[in-house]
Coordinates of C-alpha atoms and ligand atoms in Angstrom, one line a residue:
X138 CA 0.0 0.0 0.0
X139 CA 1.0 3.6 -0.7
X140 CA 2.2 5.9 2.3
X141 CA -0.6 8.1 1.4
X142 CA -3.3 5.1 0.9
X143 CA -1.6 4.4 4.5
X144 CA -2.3 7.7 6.1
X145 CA -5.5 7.8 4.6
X146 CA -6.7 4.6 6.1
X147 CA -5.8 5.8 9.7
X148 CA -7.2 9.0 8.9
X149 CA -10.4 7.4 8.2
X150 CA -10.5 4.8 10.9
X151 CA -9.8 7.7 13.6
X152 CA -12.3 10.2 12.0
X153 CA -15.4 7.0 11.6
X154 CA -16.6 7.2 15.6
X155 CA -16.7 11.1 15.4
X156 CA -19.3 10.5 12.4
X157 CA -20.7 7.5 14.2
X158 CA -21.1 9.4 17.8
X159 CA -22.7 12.9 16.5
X160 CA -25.1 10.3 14.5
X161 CA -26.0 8.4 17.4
X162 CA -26.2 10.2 20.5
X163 CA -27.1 13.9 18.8
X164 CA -29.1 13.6 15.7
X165 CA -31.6 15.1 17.2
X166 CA -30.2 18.1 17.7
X167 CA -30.5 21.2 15.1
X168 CA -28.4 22.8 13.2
X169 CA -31.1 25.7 11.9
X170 CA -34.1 26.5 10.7
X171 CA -35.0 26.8 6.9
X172 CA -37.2 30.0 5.7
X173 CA -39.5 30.2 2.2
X174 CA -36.9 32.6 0.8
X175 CA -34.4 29.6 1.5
X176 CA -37.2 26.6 0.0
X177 CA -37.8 28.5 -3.0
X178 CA -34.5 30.4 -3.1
X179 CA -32.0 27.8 -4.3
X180 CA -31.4 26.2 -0.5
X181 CA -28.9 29.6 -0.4
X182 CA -27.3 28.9 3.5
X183 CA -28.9 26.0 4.4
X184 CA -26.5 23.9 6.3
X185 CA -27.0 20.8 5.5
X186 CA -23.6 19.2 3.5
X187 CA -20.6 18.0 6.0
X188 CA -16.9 18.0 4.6
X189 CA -13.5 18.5 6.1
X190 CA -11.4 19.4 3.2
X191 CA -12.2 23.1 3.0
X192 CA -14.4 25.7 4.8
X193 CA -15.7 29.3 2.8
X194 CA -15.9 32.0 5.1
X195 CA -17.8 34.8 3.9
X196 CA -15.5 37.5 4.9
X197 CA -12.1 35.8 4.9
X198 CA -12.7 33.1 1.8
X199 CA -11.8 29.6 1.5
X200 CA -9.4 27.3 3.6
X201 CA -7.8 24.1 2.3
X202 CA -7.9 22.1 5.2
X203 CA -8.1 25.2 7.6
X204 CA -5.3 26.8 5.5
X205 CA -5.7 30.2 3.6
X206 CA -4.3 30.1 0.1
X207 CA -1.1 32.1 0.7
X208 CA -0.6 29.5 3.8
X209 CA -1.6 26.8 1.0
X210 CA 1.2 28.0 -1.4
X211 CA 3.6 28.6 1.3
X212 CA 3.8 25.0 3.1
X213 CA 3.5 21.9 0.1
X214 CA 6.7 20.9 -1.5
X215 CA 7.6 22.2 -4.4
X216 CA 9.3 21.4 -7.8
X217 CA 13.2 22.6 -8.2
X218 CA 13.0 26.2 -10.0
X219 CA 9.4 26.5 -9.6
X220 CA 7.4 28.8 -7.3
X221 CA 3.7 26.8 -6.5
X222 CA 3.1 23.7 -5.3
X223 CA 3.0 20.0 -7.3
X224 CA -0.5 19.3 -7.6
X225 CA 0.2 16.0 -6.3
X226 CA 1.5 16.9 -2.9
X227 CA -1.7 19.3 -2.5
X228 CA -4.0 16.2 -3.4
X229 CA -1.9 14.3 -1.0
X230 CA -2.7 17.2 1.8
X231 CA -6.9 17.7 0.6
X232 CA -7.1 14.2 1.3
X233 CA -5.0 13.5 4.6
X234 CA -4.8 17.2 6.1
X235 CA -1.3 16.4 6.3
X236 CA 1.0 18.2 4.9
X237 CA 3.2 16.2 3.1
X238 CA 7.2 16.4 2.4
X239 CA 8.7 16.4 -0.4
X240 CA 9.6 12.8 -0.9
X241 CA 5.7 12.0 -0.1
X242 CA 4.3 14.5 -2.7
X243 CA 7.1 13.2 -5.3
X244 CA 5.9 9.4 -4.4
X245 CA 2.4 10.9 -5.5
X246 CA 4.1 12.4 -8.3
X247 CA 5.7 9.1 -9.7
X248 CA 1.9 7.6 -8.8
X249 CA 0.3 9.6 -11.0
X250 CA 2.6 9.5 -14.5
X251 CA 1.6 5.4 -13.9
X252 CA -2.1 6.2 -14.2
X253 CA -1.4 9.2 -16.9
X254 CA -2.4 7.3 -20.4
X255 CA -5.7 8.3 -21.5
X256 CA -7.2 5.1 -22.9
X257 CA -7.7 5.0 -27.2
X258 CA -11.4 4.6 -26.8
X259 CA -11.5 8.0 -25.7
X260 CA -9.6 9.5 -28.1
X261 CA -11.4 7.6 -30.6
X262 CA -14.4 9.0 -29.5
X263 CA -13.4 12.5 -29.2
X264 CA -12.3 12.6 -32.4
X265 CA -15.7 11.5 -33.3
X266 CA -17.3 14.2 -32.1
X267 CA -18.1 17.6 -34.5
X268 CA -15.0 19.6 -34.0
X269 CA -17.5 22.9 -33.3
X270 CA -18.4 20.8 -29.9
X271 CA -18.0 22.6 -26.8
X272 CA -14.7 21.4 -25.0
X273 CA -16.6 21.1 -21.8
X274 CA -19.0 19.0 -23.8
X275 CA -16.0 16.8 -24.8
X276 CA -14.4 17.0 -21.6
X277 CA -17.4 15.7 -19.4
X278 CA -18.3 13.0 -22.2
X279 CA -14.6 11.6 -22.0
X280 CA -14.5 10.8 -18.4
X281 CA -18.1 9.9 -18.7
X282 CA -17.1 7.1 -21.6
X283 CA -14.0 5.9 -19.2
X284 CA -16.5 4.6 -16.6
X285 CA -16.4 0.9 -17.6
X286 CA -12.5 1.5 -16.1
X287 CA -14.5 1.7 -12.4
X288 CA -12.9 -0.7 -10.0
X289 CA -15.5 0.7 -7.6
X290 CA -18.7 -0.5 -9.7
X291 CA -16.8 -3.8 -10.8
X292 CA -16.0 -4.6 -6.9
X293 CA -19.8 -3.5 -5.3
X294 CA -21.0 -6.2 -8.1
X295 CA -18.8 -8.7 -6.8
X296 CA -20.4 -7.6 -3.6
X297 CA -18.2 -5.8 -1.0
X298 CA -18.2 -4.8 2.3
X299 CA -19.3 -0.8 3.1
X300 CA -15.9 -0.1 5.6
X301 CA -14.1 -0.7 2.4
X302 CA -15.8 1.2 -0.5
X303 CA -13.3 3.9 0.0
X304 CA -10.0 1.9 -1.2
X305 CA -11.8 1.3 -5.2
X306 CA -13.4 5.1 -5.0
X307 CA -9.3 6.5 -4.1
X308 CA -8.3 4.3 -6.5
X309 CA -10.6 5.4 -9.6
X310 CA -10.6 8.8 -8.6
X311 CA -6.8 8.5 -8.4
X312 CA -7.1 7.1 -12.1
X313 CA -9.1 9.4 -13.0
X314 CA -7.7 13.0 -11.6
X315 CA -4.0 11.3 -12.8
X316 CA -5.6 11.3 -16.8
X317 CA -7.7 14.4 -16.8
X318 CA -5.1 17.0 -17.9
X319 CA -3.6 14.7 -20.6
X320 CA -7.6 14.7 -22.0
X321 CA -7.5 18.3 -21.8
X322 CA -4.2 19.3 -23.4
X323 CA -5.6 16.1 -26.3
X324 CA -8.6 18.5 -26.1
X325 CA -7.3 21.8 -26.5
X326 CA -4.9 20.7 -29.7
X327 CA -7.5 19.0 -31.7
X328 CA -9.4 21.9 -31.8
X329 CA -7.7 24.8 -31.4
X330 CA -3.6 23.5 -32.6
X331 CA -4.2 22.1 -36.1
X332 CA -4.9 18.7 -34.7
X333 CA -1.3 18.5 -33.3
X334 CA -0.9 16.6 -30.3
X335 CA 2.6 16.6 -28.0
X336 CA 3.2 13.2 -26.3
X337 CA 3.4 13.0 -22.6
X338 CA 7.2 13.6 -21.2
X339 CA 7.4 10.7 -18.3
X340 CA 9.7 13.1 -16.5
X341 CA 7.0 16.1 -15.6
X342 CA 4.8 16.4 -12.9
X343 CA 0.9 17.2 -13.7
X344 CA 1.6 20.6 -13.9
X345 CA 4.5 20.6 -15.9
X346 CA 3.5 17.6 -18.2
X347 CA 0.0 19.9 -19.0
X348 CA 2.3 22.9 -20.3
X349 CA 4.3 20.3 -22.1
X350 CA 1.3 18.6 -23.7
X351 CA -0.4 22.0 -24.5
X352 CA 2.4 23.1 -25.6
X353 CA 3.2 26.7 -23.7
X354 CA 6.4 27.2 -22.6
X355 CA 7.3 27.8 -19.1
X356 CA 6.2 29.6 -16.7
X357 CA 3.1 27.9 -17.9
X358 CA 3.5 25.1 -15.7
X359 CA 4.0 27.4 -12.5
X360 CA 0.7 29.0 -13.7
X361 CA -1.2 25.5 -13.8
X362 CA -0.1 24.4 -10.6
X363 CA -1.5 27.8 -9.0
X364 CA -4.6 27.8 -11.3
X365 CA -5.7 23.9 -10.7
X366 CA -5.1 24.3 -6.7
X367 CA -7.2 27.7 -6.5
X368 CA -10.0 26.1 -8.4
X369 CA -10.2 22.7 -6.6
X370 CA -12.3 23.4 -3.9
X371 CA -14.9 25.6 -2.5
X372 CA -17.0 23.9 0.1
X373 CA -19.5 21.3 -1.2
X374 CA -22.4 23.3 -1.9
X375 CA -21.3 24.8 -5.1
X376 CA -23.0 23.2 -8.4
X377 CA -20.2 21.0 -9.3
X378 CA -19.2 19.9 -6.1
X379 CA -23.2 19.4 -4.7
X380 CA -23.7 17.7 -8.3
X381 CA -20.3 15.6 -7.7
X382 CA -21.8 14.7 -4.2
X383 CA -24.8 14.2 -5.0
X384 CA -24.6 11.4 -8.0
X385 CA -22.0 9.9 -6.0
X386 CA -24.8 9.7 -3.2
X387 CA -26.3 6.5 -5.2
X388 CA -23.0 5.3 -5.3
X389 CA -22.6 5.6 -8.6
X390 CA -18.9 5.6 -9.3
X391 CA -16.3 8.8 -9.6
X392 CA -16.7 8.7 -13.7
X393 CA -20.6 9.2 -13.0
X394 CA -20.7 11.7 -10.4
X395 CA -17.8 13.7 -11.9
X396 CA -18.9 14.2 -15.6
X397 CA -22.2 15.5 -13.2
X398 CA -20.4 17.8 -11.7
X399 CA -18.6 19.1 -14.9
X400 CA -22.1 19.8 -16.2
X401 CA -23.0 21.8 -14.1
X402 CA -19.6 23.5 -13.9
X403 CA -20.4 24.4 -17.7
X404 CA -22.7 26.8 -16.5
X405 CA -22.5 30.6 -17.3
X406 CA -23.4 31.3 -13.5
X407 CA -21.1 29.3 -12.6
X408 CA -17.8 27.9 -14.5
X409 CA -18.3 29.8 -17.6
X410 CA -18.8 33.0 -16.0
X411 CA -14.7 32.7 -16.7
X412 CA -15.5 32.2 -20.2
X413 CA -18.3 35.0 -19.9
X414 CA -15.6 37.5 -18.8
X415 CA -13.4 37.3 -21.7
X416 CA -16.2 37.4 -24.1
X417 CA -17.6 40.6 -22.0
X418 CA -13.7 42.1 -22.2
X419 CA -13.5 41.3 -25.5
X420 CA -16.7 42.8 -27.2
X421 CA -15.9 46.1 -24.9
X422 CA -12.9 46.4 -26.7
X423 CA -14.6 45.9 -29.6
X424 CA -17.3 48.4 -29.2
X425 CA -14.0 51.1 -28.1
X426 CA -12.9 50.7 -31.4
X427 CA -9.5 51.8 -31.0
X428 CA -9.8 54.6 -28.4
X429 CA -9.0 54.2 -25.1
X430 CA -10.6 52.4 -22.0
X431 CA -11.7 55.1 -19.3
X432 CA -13.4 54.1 -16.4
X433 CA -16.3 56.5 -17.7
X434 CA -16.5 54.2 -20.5
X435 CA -16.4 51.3 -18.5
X436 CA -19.2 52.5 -16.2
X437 CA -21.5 53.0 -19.5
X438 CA -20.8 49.1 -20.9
X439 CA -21.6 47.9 -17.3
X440 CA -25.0 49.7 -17.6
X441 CA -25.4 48.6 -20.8
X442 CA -25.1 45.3 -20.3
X443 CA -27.5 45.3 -16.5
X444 CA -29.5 47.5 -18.6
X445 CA -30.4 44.8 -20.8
X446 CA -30.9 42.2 -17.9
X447 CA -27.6 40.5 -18.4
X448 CA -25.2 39.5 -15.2
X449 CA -21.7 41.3 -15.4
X450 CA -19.6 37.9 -15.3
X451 CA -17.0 37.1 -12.8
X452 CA -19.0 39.4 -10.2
X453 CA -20.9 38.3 -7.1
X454 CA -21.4 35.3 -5.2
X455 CA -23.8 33.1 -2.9
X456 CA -21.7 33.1 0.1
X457 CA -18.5 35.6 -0.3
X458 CA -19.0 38.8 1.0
X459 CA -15.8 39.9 0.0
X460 CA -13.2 40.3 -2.7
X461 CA -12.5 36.6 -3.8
X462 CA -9.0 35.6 -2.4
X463 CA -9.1 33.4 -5.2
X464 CA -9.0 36.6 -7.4
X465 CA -6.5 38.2 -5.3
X466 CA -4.1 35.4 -5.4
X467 CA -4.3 35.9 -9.3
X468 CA -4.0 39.7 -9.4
X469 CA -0.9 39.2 -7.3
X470 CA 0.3 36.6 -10.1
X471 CA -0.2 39.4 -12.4
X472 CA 1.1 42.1 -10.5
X473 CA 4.4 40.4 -10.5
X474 CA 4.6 39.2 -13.8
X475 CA 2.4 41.3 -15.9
X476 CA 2.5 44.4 -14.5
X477 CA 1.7 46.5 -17.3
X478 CA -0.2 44.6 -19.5
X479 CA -3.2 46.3 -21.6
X480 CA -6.1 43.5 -20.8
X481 CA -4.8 43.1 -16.5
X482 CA -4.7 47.2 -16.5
X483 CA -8.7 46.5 -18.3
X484 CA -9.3 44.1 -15.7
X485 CA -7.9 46.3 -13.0
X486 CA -10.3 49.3 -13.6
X487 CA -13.4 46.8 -13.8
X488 CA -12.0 46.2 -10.1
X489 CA -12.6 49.6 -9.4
X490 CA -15.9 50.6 -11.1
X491 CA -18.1 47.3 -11.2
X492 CA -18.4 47.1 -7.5
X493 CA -20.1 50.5 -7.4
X494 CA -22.5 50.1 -10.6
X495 CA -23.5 46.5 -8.5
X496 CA -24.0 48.8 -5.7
X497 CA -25.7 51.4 -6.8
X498 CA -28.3 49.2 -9.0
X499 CA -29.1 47.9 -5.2
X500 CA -29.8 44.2 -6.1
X501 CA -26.4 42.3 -5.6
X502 CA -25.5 41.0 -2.2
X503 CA -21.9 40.8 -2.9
X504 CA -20.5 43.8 -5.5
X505 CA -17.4 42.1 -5.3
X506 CA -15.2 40.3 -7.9
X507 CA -15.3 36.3 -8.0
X508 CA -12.2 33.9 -9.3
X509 CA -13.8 34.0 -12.8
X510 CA -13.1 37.7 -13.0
X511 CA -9.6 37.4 -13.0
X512 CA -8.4 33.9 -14.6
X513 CA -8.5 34.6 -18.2
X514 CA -6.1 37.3 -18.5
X515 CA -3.7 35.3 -17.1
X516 CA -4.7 32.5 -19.8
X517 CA -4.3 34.7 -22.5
X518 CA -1.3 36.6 -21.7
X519 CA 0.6 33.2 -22.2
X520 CA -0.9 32.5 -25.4
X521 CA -4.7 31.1 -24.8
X522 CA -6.9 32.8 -26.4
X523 CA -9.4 30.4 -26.8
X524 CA -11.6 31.4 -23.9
X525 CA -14.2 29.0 -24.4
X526 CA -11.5 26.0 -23.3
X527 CA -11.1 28.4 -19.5
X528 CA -14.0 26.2 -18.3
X529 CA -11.9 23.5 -18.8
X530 CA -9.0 24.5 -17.0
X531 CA -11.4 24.9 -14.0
X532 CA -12.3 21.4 -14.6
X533 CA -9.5 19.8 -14.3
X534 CA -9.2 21.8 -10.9
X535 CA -12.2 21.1 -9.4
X536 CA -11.8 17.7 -10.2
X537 CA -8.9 17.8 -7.2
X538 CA -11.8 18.9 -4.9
X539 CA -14.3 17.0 -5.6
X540 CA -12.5 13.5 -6.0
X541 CA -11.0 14.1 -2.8
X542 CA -14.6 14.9 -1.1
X543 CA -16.4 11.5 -2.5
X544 CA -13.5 9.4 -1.8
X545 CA -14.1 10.7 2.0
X546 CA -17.9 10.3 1.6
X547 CA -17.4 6.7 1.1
X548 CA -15.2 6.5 3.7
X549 CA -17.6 8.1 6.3
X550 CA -20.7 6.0 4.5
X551 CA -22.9 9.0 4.0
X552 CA -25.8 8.5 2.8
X553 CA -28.1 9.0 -1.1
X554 CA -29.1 12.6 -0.5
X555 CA -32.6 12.7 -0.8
X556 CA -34.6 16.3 0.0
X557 CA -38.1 16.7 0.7
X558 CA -40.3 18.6 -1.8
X559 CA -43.3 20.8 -0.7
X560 CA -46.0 21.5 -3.2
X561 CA -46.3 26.2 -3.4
X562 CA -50.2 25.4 -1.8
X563 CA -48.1 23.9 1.1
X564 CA -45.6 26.4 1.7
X565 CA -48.9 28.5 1.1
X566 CA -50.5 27.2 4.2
X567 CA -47.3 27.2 6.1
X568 CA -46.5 31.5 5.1
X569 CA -50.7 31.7 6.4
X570 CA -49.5 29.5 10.0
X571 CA -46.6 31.8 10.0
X572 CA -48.1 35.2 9.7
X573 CA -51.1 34.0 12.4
X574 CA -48.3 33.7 14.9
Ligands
CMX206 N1 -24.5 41.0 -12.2 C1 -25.8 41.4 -12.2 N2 -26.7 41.0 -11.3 C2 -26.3 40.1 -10.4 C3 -24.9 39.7 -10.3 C4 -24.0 40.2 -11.3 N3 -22.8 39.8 -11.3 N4 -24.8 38.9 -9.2 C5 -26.0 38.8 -8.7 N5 -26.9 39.5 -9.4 C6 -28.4 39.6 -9.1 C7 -29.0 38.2 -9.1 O1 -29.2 37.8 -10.5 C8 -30.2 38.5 -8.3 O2 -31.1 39.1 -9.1 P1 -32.7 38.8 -9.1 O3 -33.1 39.1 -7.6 O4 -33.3 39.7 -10.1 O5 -32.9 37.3 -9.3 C9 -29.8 39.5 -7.3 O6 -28.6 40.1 -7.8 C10 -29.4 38.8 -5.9 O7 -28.4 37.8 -6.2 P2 -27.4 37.4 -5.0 O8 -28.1 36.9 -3.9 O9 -26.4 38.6 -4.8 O10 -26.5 36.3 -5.8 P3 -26.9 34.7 -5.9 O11 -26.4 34.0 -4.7 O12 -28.3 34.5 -6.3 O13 -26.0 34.3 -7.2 C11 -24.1 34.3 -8.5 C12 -24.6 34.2 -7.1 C13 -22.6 34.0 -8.5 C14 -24.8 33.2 -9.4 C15 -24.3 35.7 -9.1 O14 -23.6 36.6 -8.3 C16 -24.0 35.9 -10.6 O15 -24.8 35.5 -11.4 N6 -22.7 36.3 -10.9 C17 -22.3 36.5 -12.3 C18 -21.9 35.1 -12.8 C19 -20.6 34.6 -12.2 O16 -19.6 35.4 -12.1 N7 -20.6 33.4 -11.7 C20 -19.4 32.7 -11.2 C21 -19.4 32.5 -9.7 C22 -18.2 31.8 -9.2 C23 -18.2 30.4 -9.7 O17 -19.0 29.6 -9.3 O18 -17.4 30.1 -10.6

């Protein structure tokens, strides 16, 4: 067994009883109450989704395993000559909480480039597809065709015992996660490279070995390792980790519950928004036609575009309050590396004048900017341009997250989620029961 299949095991036999005891001797006690504005509003702030990998506080952001991202960054081992951490390593820590040294992470390193190869089938059947196909599209139906790989469905056939569904989940999500940048960069040069693919290089780690296979020099693979790690994870009640969660709930295997997931992550108010924000930049620029941004002018397209009952992209959020430190960590990425560049300096006065036309139109409950606002300026300063692949890129990051959460959800045996409905004449009767008291 693997040192990290090791720790994980003892991690999971030490964290069952706390599971176990607030099951049995407190179940009855409550957590909160739920209002109609939360029945019919989306379940916004319901509590009622349990994970240990990360916490999003509304005023300070998200925590990997009770670390900030700058505490993230600053503790996993790292690659000679680069500056963020192997993905790897931080997989190693989502699923542990350990923090692990550098021999460990490169042990998960080696582990991976085994499970890298993408199987033929799935080329095959990419190649299959129109070539106008949305990459997310492609993305989600490649690992949704690599599901007859599941050692977790071909083991619950043969019948197995619940206390060890976790060791098949780690091992397909493991297979899976290990492949998913490989399908990407295949991906991204069908489409967008003249159908040129680069073979894997056995001696790169995932982030290096995605710059290599996409083909953008370094400091490409620094930028991957930061931009998979801050997309991982946010909590579990975002679209594609609830959707993740939630398909993995009928224990279907990772392959099922993730190509969930990465439909919903297609979404515009949600993964696409990144996507969204390019397109938004882009047709500003346009519409300048030459002369130069102002914030004036910026103000106006903002109307414009609420005006005509559009979202601005990459702004807002159901639980931050705040400035995303998801964006900041990126604006300090640019800051040091792309100083004066014209779309971060575009990006930049967005910064400053969106939060006040969100304001001052009185509807938003957060003005401020989320990680989509910020994550294609990085991707096209080093050369991708094709902002309808960014959704992708998230992908392949929240895959991390999510893979990590279900392995632990079968480890802790939760439960198919399964809400309860109300019909609007109930809720009806209940608003009438309400207003009586
Ligand atoms: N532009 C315009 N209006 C916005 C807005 C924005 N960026 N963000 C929220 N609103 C509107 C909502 O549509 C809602 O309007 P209605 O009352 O007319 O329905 C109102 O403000 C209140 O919404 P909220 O409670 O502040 O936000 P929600 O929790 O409902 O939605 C989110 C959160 C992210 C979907 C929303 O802020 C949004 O649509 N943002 C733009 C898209 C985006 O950037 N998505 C990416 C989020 C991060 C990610 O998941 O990747």
């Amino acid at each position: 067994m693997s040192k990290l299949k090791e720790v994980l095991l003892k991690k999971i036999e030490e964290h069952r009883p706390r599971t176990q005891k607030l099951l049995k001797d407190h179940g009855d006690v409550k957590v909160g109450e739920v209002t109609i504005a939360q029945v019919i509003g989306g379940a916004r702030g319901i509590r009622s989704l349990v994970t240990d990998i990360s916490y999003l506080d509304p005023e300070e952001g998200i925590r990997f395993r009770g670390k900030l991202i700058p505490e993230t960054f600053a503790a996993l081992p790292k690659g000679r000559g680069c500056e963020y951490p192997y993905v790897e390593g931080f997989w190693y820590f989502l699923l542990t909480g350990d923090v692990p040294t550098a021999e460990e992470a490169l042990e998960v390193v080696e582990d991976f480039k085994a499970r890298r190869a993408v199987p033929q089938y799935v080329i095959d059947m990419l190649r299959a597809m129109p070539r106008d196909t949305h990459p997310m599209t492609m993305f989600s139906a490649a690992i949704l065709a690599m599901q007859r790989e599941s050692i977790f469905a071909q083991r619950y056939a043969e019948g197995m015992k619940r206390d060890d569904y976790w060791d098949p989940m780690y091992e397909d999500c493991t297979n899976l996660l290990a492949k998913l940048p490989s399908i990407a960069a295949y991906i991204y040069r069908m489409k967008y490279k003249a159908d040129v693919h680069i073979p894997a290089d056995e001696s790169l780690d995932l982030g290096g070995n995605f710059a290599h296979q996409m083909g953008i020099p370094k400091p490409y693979d620094d930028v991957a390792r930061m931009y998979f790690i801050l997309h991982s994870d946010h909590e579990s009640g975002n679209v594609s980790a609830h959707a993740t969660h939630l398909v993995a709930s009928a224990l279907s295997d990772c392959y099922y519950s993730l190509s969930g997931g990465m439909n919903g992550l297609a979404g515009p108010l949600h993964g696409l928004a990144n996507q969204e924000v390019l397109r938004w930049l882009m047709n500003f620029q346009k519409k300048l036609d030459g002369k130069e941004p102002t914030e004036e002018l910026v103000r106006e397209a903002l109307w414009d575009t609420l005006k005509a009952g559009q979202v601005i992209p990459g702004f807002g959020h159901a639980v931050l309050r705040k400035t995303d430190p998801r964006y900041t960590a990126q604006r300090e990425f640019c800051l040091k590396n792309l100083p004066d560049y014209p779309l971060f300096k575009l990006v930049n006065m967005l910064f400053k004048v969106t939060p006040d036309v969100l304001s001052e139109q009185g509807k938003v409950k957060n003005p401020w900017p989320n990680v989509d606002a910020h994550s294609g300026v990085i991707q096209w300063y080093y050369g991708l341009t094709e902002w309808d692949f960014y959704t992708v890129l998230f992908g392949v990051g929240r895959a991390i997250g999510v893979l990590a959460n279900i392995t632990w959800d079968r480890a802790l045996a939760y439960p198919i989620e399964r809400p309860k409905s109300l019909t609007t004449k109930m809720l009806e009767d209940i608003a009438a029961e309400g207003s009586k008291a």
